[in-house]
Coordinates of C-alpha atoms and ligand atoms in Angstrom, one line a residue:
M1 CA 7.0 -27.0 11.4
D2 CA 9.0 -27.9 7.8
L3 CA 10.5 -24.7 6.9
K4 CA 11.4 -26.2 3.4
L5 CA 7.8 -27.1 2.9
I6 CA 6.5 -23.7 3.7
T7 CA 9.1 -22.5 1.3
Q8 CA 8.0 -24.4 -1.6
R9 CA 4.3 -23.5 -0.9
V10 CA 4.7 -19.6 -0.8
Q11 CA 7.3 -20.0 -3.9
S12 CA 4.7 -21.8 -5.7
D13 CA 1.9 -19.2 -5.1
L14 CA 4.0 -16.2 -5.8
Q15 CA 5.3 -17.9 -9.2
Y16 CA 1.8 -18.6 -10.4
I17 CA 0.6 -14.9 -9.5
K18 CA 3.4 -13.3 -11.2
E19 CA 1.9 -14.2 -14.5
F20 CA -0.9 -12.1 -13.7
T21 CA 0.6 -8.7 -15.2
A22 CA -0.3 -6.2 -17.8
T23 CA 3.2 -6.0 -18.7
P24 CA 4.8 -9.4 -19.1
G25 CA 8.3 -9.2 -19.2
S26 CA 8.6 -5.7 -17.7
G27 CA 7.6 -6.5 -14.1
C28 CA 4.2 -6.4 -12.3
T29 CA 1.6 -4.2 -13.6
R30 CA -1.8 -5.0 -11.4
M31 CA -3.8 -1.9 -11.5
P32 CA -6.9 -1.9 -9.1
F33 CA -10.0 -3.2 -11.0
S34 CA -8.1 -4.4 -14.1
Q35 CA -8.3 -8.0 -15.5
E36 CA -5.0 -8.8 -13.6
T37 CA -6.6 -7.9 -10.3
R38 CA -9.3 -10.3 -11.3
Y39 CA -7.1 -13.0 -12.0
T40 CA -5.2 -12.7 -9.1
A41 CA -8.4 -12.4 -6.6
E42 CA -10.1 -15.5 -8.1
Y43 CA -6.6 -17.7 -7.3
L44 CA -6.5 -16.2 -3.9
K45 CA -10.0 -17.2 -3.3
K46 CA -9.0 -21.0 -4.4
V47 CA -5.8 -21.1 -2.5
M48 CA -7.9 -19.6 0.9
A49 CA -10.5 -22.5 0.5
D50 CA -8.1 -25.0 0.0
A51 CA -6.5 -23.8 3.3
G52 CA -9.8 -24.4 4.8
L53 CA -11.2 -20.6 5.4
E54 CA -14.4 -19.2 4.5
V55 CA -14.0 -16.9 2.0
R56 CA -15.9 -14.0 0.6
E57 CA -15.0 -10.7 -1.7
D58 CA -16.4 -7.7 -0.4
C59 CA -18.3 -5.1 -2.3
V60 CA -15.1 -3.5 -3.1
G61 CA -12.8 -5.9 -4.3
N62 CA -11.0 -6.6 -0.7
I63 CA -11.0 -10.7 0.1
F64 CA -11.3 -12.2 2.9
G65 CA -10.5 -15.7 4.4
V66 CA -11.8 -16.8 7.7
R67 CA -10.5 -19.8 10.1
P68 CA -13.1 -19.7 13.1
G69 CA -11.8 -19.4 16.4
K70 CA -13.4 -20.6 19.9
D71 CA -15.1 -17.7 20.6
R72 CA -16.5 -15.9 17.3
S73 CA -17.6 -13.3 19.1
L74 CA -14.3 -12.2 19.9
P75 CA -12.2 -9.5 18.0
C76 CA -10.5 -11.3 15.1
I77 CA -6.6 -11.7 14.4
M78 CA -6.2 -10.2 10.9
V79 CA -3.2 -10.8 8.8
G80 CA -2.8 -9.5 5.3
S81 CA -1.4 -7.1 2.6
H82 CA -2.7 -5.9 -0.8
Y83 CA -2.8 -7.6 -4.0
D84 CA -2.4 -4.5 -6.5
S85 CA 0.8 -3.2 -7.5
V86 CA 2.6 0.0 -9.1
Y87 CA 3.3 0.0 -12.8
N88 CA 5.9 -2.1 -13.8
G89 CA 6.9 -3.1 -10.2
G90 CA 8.2 -6.1 -8.6
D91 CA 6.5 -9.9 -8.0
Y92 CA 6.5 -9.3 -4.0
D93 CA 5.3 -6.0 -2.8
G94 CA 2.0 -6.6 -1.2
I95 CA 1.1 -10.2 -2.6
A96 CA 3.9 -11.9 -0.8
G97 CA 2.4 -10.5 2.6
V98 CA -1.2 -11.9 1.6
I99 CA 0.2 -15.2 0.4
S100 CA 2.0 -15.4 4.1
A101 CA -1.1 -14.9 5.6
V102 CA -3.0 -17.9 3.4
E103 CA 0.4 -20.0 4.6
L104 CA -0.7 -19.2 8.3
A105 CA -3.8 -20.7 7.6
R106 CA -2.5 -23.7 6.2
L107 CA -0.1 -24.1 9.1
L108 CA -3.0 -23.5 11.4
R109 CA -5.1 -26.3 9.5
D110 CA -2.0 -28.5 9.5
E111 CA -1.4 -28.3 13.1
D112 CA -5.3 -28.3 13.9
A113 CA -4.6 -25.3 16.1
E114 CA -7.6 -23.5 17.5
L115 CA -7.2 -19.9 18.2
P116 CA -9.4 -18.4 20.9
C117 CA -10.7 -15.8 18.3
D118 CA -11.0 -15.8 14.6
F119 CA -8.2 -16.0 12.2
V120 CA -8.6 -13.7 8.9
A121 CA -6.5 -13.6 6.0
A122 CA -7.0 -10.3 4.0
A123 CA -6.1 -9.2 0.8
F124 CA -6.8 -5.6 0.0
M125 CA -7.7 -3.8 -3.2
D126 CA -5.6 -0.8 -4.2
E127 CA -3.0 -0.2 -1.7
E128 CA -0.7 1.7 -3.9
G129 CA -3.3 4.4 -4.9
C130 CA -1.1 4.3 -8.3
R131 CA -3.8 4.2 -10.7
F132 CA -6.2 7.0 -8.9
G133 CA -3.2 8.9 -7.0
T134 CA -4.5 8.0 -3.9
G135 CA -3.7 5.1 -1.5
Y136 CA -5.3 2.7 1.0
F137 CA -8.5 2.5 -0.9
G138 CA -9.4 -1.3 0.3
S139 CA -8.3 -0.7 4.0
K140 CA -10.2 2.3 4.2
C141 CA -13.4 1.0 2.9
M142 CA -12.7 -1.5 5.4
L143 CA -12.4 0.8 8.2
G144 CA -15.2 3.0 6.9
Q145 CA -13.3 5.6 5.9
M146 CA -14.2 5.9 2.3
T147 CA -17.1 7.7 0.6
I148 CA -19.1 7.5 -2.6
E149 CA -18.6 11.1 -3.2
E150 CA -14.6 10.1 -3.1
C151 CA -14.9 7.5 -5.3
R152 CA -16.6 9.7 -8.1
H153 CA -14.2 12.5 -7.4
Y154 CA -11.0 10.5 -7.8
T155 CA -10.0 9.7 -11.5
D156 CA -7.0 8.0 -13.4
K157 CA -5.0 9.1 -16.3
D158 CA -7.8 8.4 -18.7
D159 CA -10.2 10.5 -16.4
I160 CA -12.1 7.3 -15.4
S161 CA -13.4 7.6 -11.6
V162 CA -12.8 5.1 -9.0
Y163 CA -16.8 4.9 -9.2
D164 CA -17.0 4.0 -12.7
A165 CA -13.7 1.6 -12.6
M166 CA -15.4 -0.6 -9.7
K167 CA -18.6 -0.5 -12.1
E168 CA -17.1 -1.6 -15.1
Y169 CA -15.1 -4.5 -12.9
G170 CA -18.7 -5.7 -11.8
L171 CA -18.9 -4.2 -8.3
E172 CA -21.4 -2.1 -6.8
P173 CA -19.8 1.3 -5.5
E174 CA -23.4 2.2 -3.9
R175 CA -22.9 -0.5 -1.4
L176 CA -19.5 1.2 -0.2
S177 CA -20.5 1.3 3.0
E178 CA -21.3 -2.6 3.6
A179 CA -17.4 -2.9 3.2
A180 CA -16.8 -1.1 6.8
W181 CA -16.2 -4.0 9.5
P182 CA -18.0 -2.9 12.6
E183 CA -16.2 -1.1 15.1
G184 CA -14.1 -3.4 17.6
S185 CA -14.3 -6.3 15.2
I186 CA -10.9 -6.6 14.4
G187 CA -8.5 -6.9 17.4
H188 CA -5.1 -7.1 15.8
Y189 CA -3.4 -6.6 12.5
I190 CA -0.2 -7.9 11.3
E191 CA 1.6 -7.5 8.1
L192 CA 4.4 -9.0 6.5
H193 CA 6.2 -7.4 3.8
I194 CA 9.2 -6.9 2.0
E195 CA 11.5 -4.1 3.3
Q196 CA 11.8 -2.5 -0.1
G197 CA 15.1 -0.7 1.1
P198 CA 18.8 -1.9 1.5
V199 CA 19.2 -2.0 5.3
L200 CA 18.5 -5.9 6.2
D201 CA 20.0 -7.0 3.0
A202 CA 23.2 -5.2 3.5
E203 CA 23.3 -5.9 7.2
Q204 CA 22.6 -9.8 6.5
T205 CA 19.7 -9.3 9.0
E206 CA 17.2 -11.9 8.6
I207 CA 13.9 -10.3 10.1
G208 CA 12.8 -6.3 10.5
L209 CA 10.5 -5.5 13.4
V210 CA 8.8 -2.3 12.3
D211 CA 8.3 0.1 15.0
C212 CA 6.9 3.1 13.1
I213 CA 5.4 4.1 9.6
V214 CA 5.9 7.4 8.0
G215 CA 2.9 9.9 7.5
I216 CA 2.2 10.5 4.0
Q217 CA 0.4 13.5 2.1
R218 CA -0.2 13.1 -1.6
Y219 CA -1.4 16.0 -4.0
L220 CA -2.1 16.5 -7.4
V221 CA -1.4 19.7 -8.8
T222 CA -2.8 21.5 -12.1
I223 CA -0.9 24.4 -13.7
C224 CA -3.3 26.3 -16.0
G225 CA -1.3 28.4 -18.2
R226 CA -2.1 29.2 -22.2
S227 CA -1.1 27.5 -25.3
D228 CA 0.8 29.7 -27.7
H229 CA 3.1 29.5 -30.6
A230 CA 6.5 28.6 -29.4
G231 CA 8.5 30.5 -32.0
T232 CA 6.5 33.7 -31.9
T233 CA 5.3 34.4 -28.3
P234 CA 8.1 36.6 -26.5
M235 CA 9.4 35.0 -23.4
D236 CA 7.8 37.9 -21.1
M237 CA 4.3 37.4 -22.7
R238 CA 4.1 33.7 -21.9
Q239 CA 2.1 31.8 -19.3
D240 CA 3.9 28.7 -19.9
A241 CA 2.6 25.7 -17.8
V242 CA 5.9 23.8 -18.0
D243 CA 8.2 26.7 -17.0
I244 CA 6.0 27.2 -14.1
A245 CA 5.8 23.7 -12.9
A246 CA 9.5 23.1 -13.3
K247 CA 10.4 26.2 -11.1
V248 CA 8.2 24.9 -8.6
I249 CA 9.2 21.1 -8.9
S250 CA 13.0 21.9 -8.9
K251 CA 12.5 23.3 -5.2
I252 CA 10.6 20.2 -3.8
G253 CA 13.3 18.0 -3.6
D254 CA 15.6 20.8 -1.6
M255 CA 12.5 21.3 0.6
A256 CA 13.0 17.5 2.0
R257 CA 16.8 17.4 2.0
E258 CA 16.5 20.8 4.1
E259 CA 14.3 19.2 6.6
G260 CA 16.5 16.1 6.8
K261 CA 15.7 13.1 9.3
G262 CA 14.4 10.7 6.4
T263 CA 12.2 13.2 5.1
V264 CA 11.5 12.6 1.4
A265 CA 9.3 14.4 -1.4
T266 CA 9.0 13.0 -4.8
V267 CA 7.5 14.4 -7.9
G268 CA 6.5 11.2 -9.9
Y269 CA 3.9 11.9 -12.4
M270 CA 3.3 14.6 -14.9
K271 CA 1.3 15.1 -17.8
V272 CA 1.6 17.9 -20.3
T273 CA -1.1 19.3 -22.4
P274 CA -0.9 19.6 -25.3
S275 CA 2.6 18.1 -25.2
A276 CA 4.3 19.4 -28.5
M277 CA 7.6 20.4 -29.2
N278 CA 6.4 23.8 -30.8
V279 CA 3.6 24.8 -28.5
V280 CA 3.8 26.6 -25.0
A281 CA 2.0 24.3 -22.8
E282 CA -1.3 25.2 -21.6
K283 CA -1.6 22.5 -18.6
V284 CA 1.1 20.4 -16.7
D285 CA -0.5 18.1 -14.2
F286 CA 2.1 16.9 -11.5
S287 CA 1.7 14.5 -8.2
I288 CA 3.6 15.1 -5.0
D289 CA 4.3 12.6 -2.5
I290 CA 5.6 14.0 0.9
R291 CA 6.8 11.8 3.6
S292 CA 8.2 11.9 7.3
S293 CA 7.8 10.2 10.5
D294 CA 6.7 14.2 11.9
N295 CA 3.5 15.2 10.6
E296 CA 4.4 18.7 11.3
V297 CA 7.5 18.5 8.7
I298 CA 4.8 17.0 6.0
N299 CA 2.6 20.1 6.7
R300 CA 5.3 22.7 6.5
I301 CA 6.6 21.3 3.1
A302 CA 3.1 21.3 1.8
E303 CA 2.5 25.0 2.8
K304 CA 5.7 25.9 1.3
I305 CA 5.0 24.3 -2.2
R306 CA 1.6 26.5 -2.2
K307 CA 3.6 29.6 -1.6
E308 CA 6.0 28.8 -4.3
L309 CA 3.0 27.7 -6.7
D310 CA 1.3 31.5 -5.2
E311 CA 4.7 33.0 -6.6
E312 CA 5.6 31.4 -9.7
T313 CA 1.9 31.6 -11.2
G314 CA 1.3 35.3 -10.0
K315 CA 4.3 36.1 -12.0
T316 CA 2.2 35.5 -15.3
G317 CA -1.0 35.5 -14.5
A318 CA -1.5 31.9 -14.7
S319 CA -3.4 30.0 -11.9
Y320 CA -3.3 26.5 -10.3
S321 CA -5.3 23.7 -8.4
I322 CA -4.2 21.7 -5.9
D323 CA -6.3 18.5 -5.2
S324 CA -5.6 16.6 -1.7
K325 CA -5.5 12.9 -2.5
L326 CA -4.3 11.6 1.1
T327 CA -3.4 12.5 4.3
I328 CA -2.4 10.0 6.6
T329 CA -0.4 10.7 9.6
P330 CA 2.6 8.6 11.1
V331 CA 1.9 5.7 13.3
N332 CA 3.5 3.9 16.2
L333 CA 3.4 0.2 15.9
N334 CA 2.4 -1.9 19.0
P335 CA 5.4 -2.6 21.6
G336 CA 3.8 -5.9 23.0
M337 CA 3.3 -7.5 19.6
L338 CA 7.0 -6.5 18.8
D339 CA 8.3 -7.8 21.9
I340 CA 6.8 -11.0 21.1
M341 CA 8.1 -11.1 17.7
E342 CA 11.6 -10.5 19.0
E343 CA 11.4 -13.0 21.5
S344 CA 10.3 -15.3 18.7
C345 CA 13.5 -14.3 16.7
R346 CA 15.6 -14.7 19.6
K347 CA 14.3 -18.6 19.9
R348 CA 14.3 -19.6 16.5
G349 CA 17.6 -17.8 16.1
Y350 CA 17.0 -15.3 13.3
S351 CA 18.8 -12.0 13.7
C352 CA 16.5 -9.4 13.8
R353 CA 16.4 -5.4 14.3
R354 CA 13.6 -2.7 15.3
M355 CA 13.5 -0.3 12.1
P356 CA 10.9 2.3 10.7
S357 CA 9.1 2.0 7.6
G358 CA 9.6 4.9 4.9
A359 CA 6.8 2.8 2.7
G360 CA 3.3 3.2 3.2
H361 CA 1.1 -0.1 3.9
D362 CA -2.4 -1.1 4.7
A363 CA -0.7 -1.1 8.2
L364 CA -0.4 2.6 8.1
A365 CA -4.1 2.8 7.6
I366 CA -5.3 0.4 9.8
G367 CA -2.6 1.0 12.7
Q368 CA -4.3 4.1 13.5
T369 CA -6.9 2.9 15.4
I370 CA -6.0 -0.9 15.6
D371 CA -3.2 -2.7 17.7
T372 CA -0.8 -3.4 14.7
V373 CA 2.4 -4.7 13.9
M374 CA 4.6 -5.2 10.5
L375 CA 7.8 -7.6 10.1
F376 CA 10.0 -7.0 7.0
V377 CA 11.9 -9.5 5.4
P378 CA 15.2 -8.3 3.3
S379 CA 14.9 -7.0 -0.3
K380 CA 17.7 -8.0 -2.5
D381 CA 19.9 -4.7 -2.6
G382 CA 17.1 -2.7 -1.3
R383 CA 15.2 -2.5 -4.9
S384 CA 11.4 -2.2 -5.3
H385 CA 8.8 -0.6 -6.8
C386 CA 11.0 -2.1 -10.2
P387 CA 10.9 -5.4 -12.1
A388 CA 14.2 -6.0 -10.1
E389 CA 12.4 -6.5 -6.9
Y390 CA 13.9 -9.7 -5.1
T391 CA 13.6 -11.7 -1.9
P392 CA 14.4 -15.4 -1.6
Y393 CA 11.5 -17.6 -0.8
E394 CA 13.1 -18.8 2.7
A395 CA 13.1 -15.4 3.8
F396 CA 9.4 -15.4 3.7
A397 CA 9.2 -18.5 5.5
K398 CA 11.0 -17.5 8.2
G399 CA 8.9 -14.3 8.7
I400 CA 5.7 -16.5 8.6
L401 CA 7.2 -18.7 11.6
V402 CA 7.6 -15.8 13.6
L403 CA 4.0 -14.6 12.8
Y404 CA 2.9 -17.9 13.7
D405 CA 4.4 -17.8 17.0
L406 CA 3.1 -14.3 17.4
I407 CA -0.5 -15.4 16.6
G408 CA -0.3 -18.2 19.2
Q409 CA 0.6 -15.8 21.9
L410 CA -1.9 -12.9 21.3
Q411 CA -4.1 -12.4 23.8
P412 CA -7.5 -11.8 22.5
Q413 CA -8.7 -8.6 22.9
T414 CA -11.6 -8.3 25.5
G415 CA -15.3 -7.6 24.8
S416 CA -17.3 -9.5 22.3
C417 CA -18.6 -7.4 19.1
E418 CA -21.3 -7.8 16.5
K419 CA -19.9 -9.1 13.0
Ligands
LIG1 C1 3.8 2.0 -1.3 O1 4.4 1.1 -1.6 C2 4.1 3.3 -0.9 O2 4.7 3.4 0.1 O3 3.8 4.2 -1.9
LIG2 MN1 4.3 -0.6 -2.9
LIG3 MN1 3.3 -2.7 -0.7

């Protein structure tokens, strides 16, 4: 198999897709259910079909391309990632994993390989959760873990719900349950992704074999104070939502630092209402994202934050609400699949190491119930979720070859399933 050819094909796809951004010149902004996801979806469907796959887009915007195996009743091997992005993100996060899955299909076609079970290339809608503050929407729909009520409940900055955004995009949220795959129909899930951190690049290691992914909890907090004149309202007679939010937020980073062991907590979004220089703020919305490999640590920080909110709002008679947007526990990835990848790296002469993932991935949602692994390729200087994100195309090609070895050696899960 020709590393150069794989590199060229991956490069050509990724360079084409990077044009589908709402912020040209300022990185990739591909929000779920936007024109940019539509253009990307159409391109993905085309390259999947060119790779000889049976292609379909489901009722929530996930795209699947299937190469039939010898026994179609066996649980499939699925390889994929997401095709949405963060605001002003990079050109590789998620989409490189989707294109790697498509390239695997091209290699299977080129080699005329017949797998015992179906091979499925998957492109998931809305993994990032950036628009609605949630995460893993497409993969959760595939797993049957999303409800219409949740689609109605979660809204974006402009108060557009997932439900309405889907409708506007031409999808039918009422059919959400049809996106769920029958239990047992996916035997293995595999995801290639950029590392999004500095370890591999700093060590000059070519492949990361991910053995666990952190758990995550996400919240949207709303502090409700009272708007008043900034010049005339004495400091002890205010319900200043910004003052309260700032006091709570200033402690969140330290809560994570105190826990240590890789624990992180981030307030990445804030909205002040009415947001004027000379008006005491009536309302502040802010997000919280807490991550750790120990679920107890996440619970403890969430609890501490609630206590701080009680205390700080209580001092002035202001109030708050807290909306849970995501709760997902840490996951250990499949040791047998990791061993196969390690052996492949050894045989191919690629340096590799086992490592945890501090970033969330579709593999985090899927790995809760299905045998799953992830493979990381280096991110230059560890930069990600920003336009500076960069990975040389050849690095993807090497990862793809390791995955090719893996899918060739996987024993199909036993037991047939309805599809
Ligand atoms: C996705 O990249 C996340 O980790 O939030
Ligand atoms: Mn991301
Ligand atoms: Mn990603």
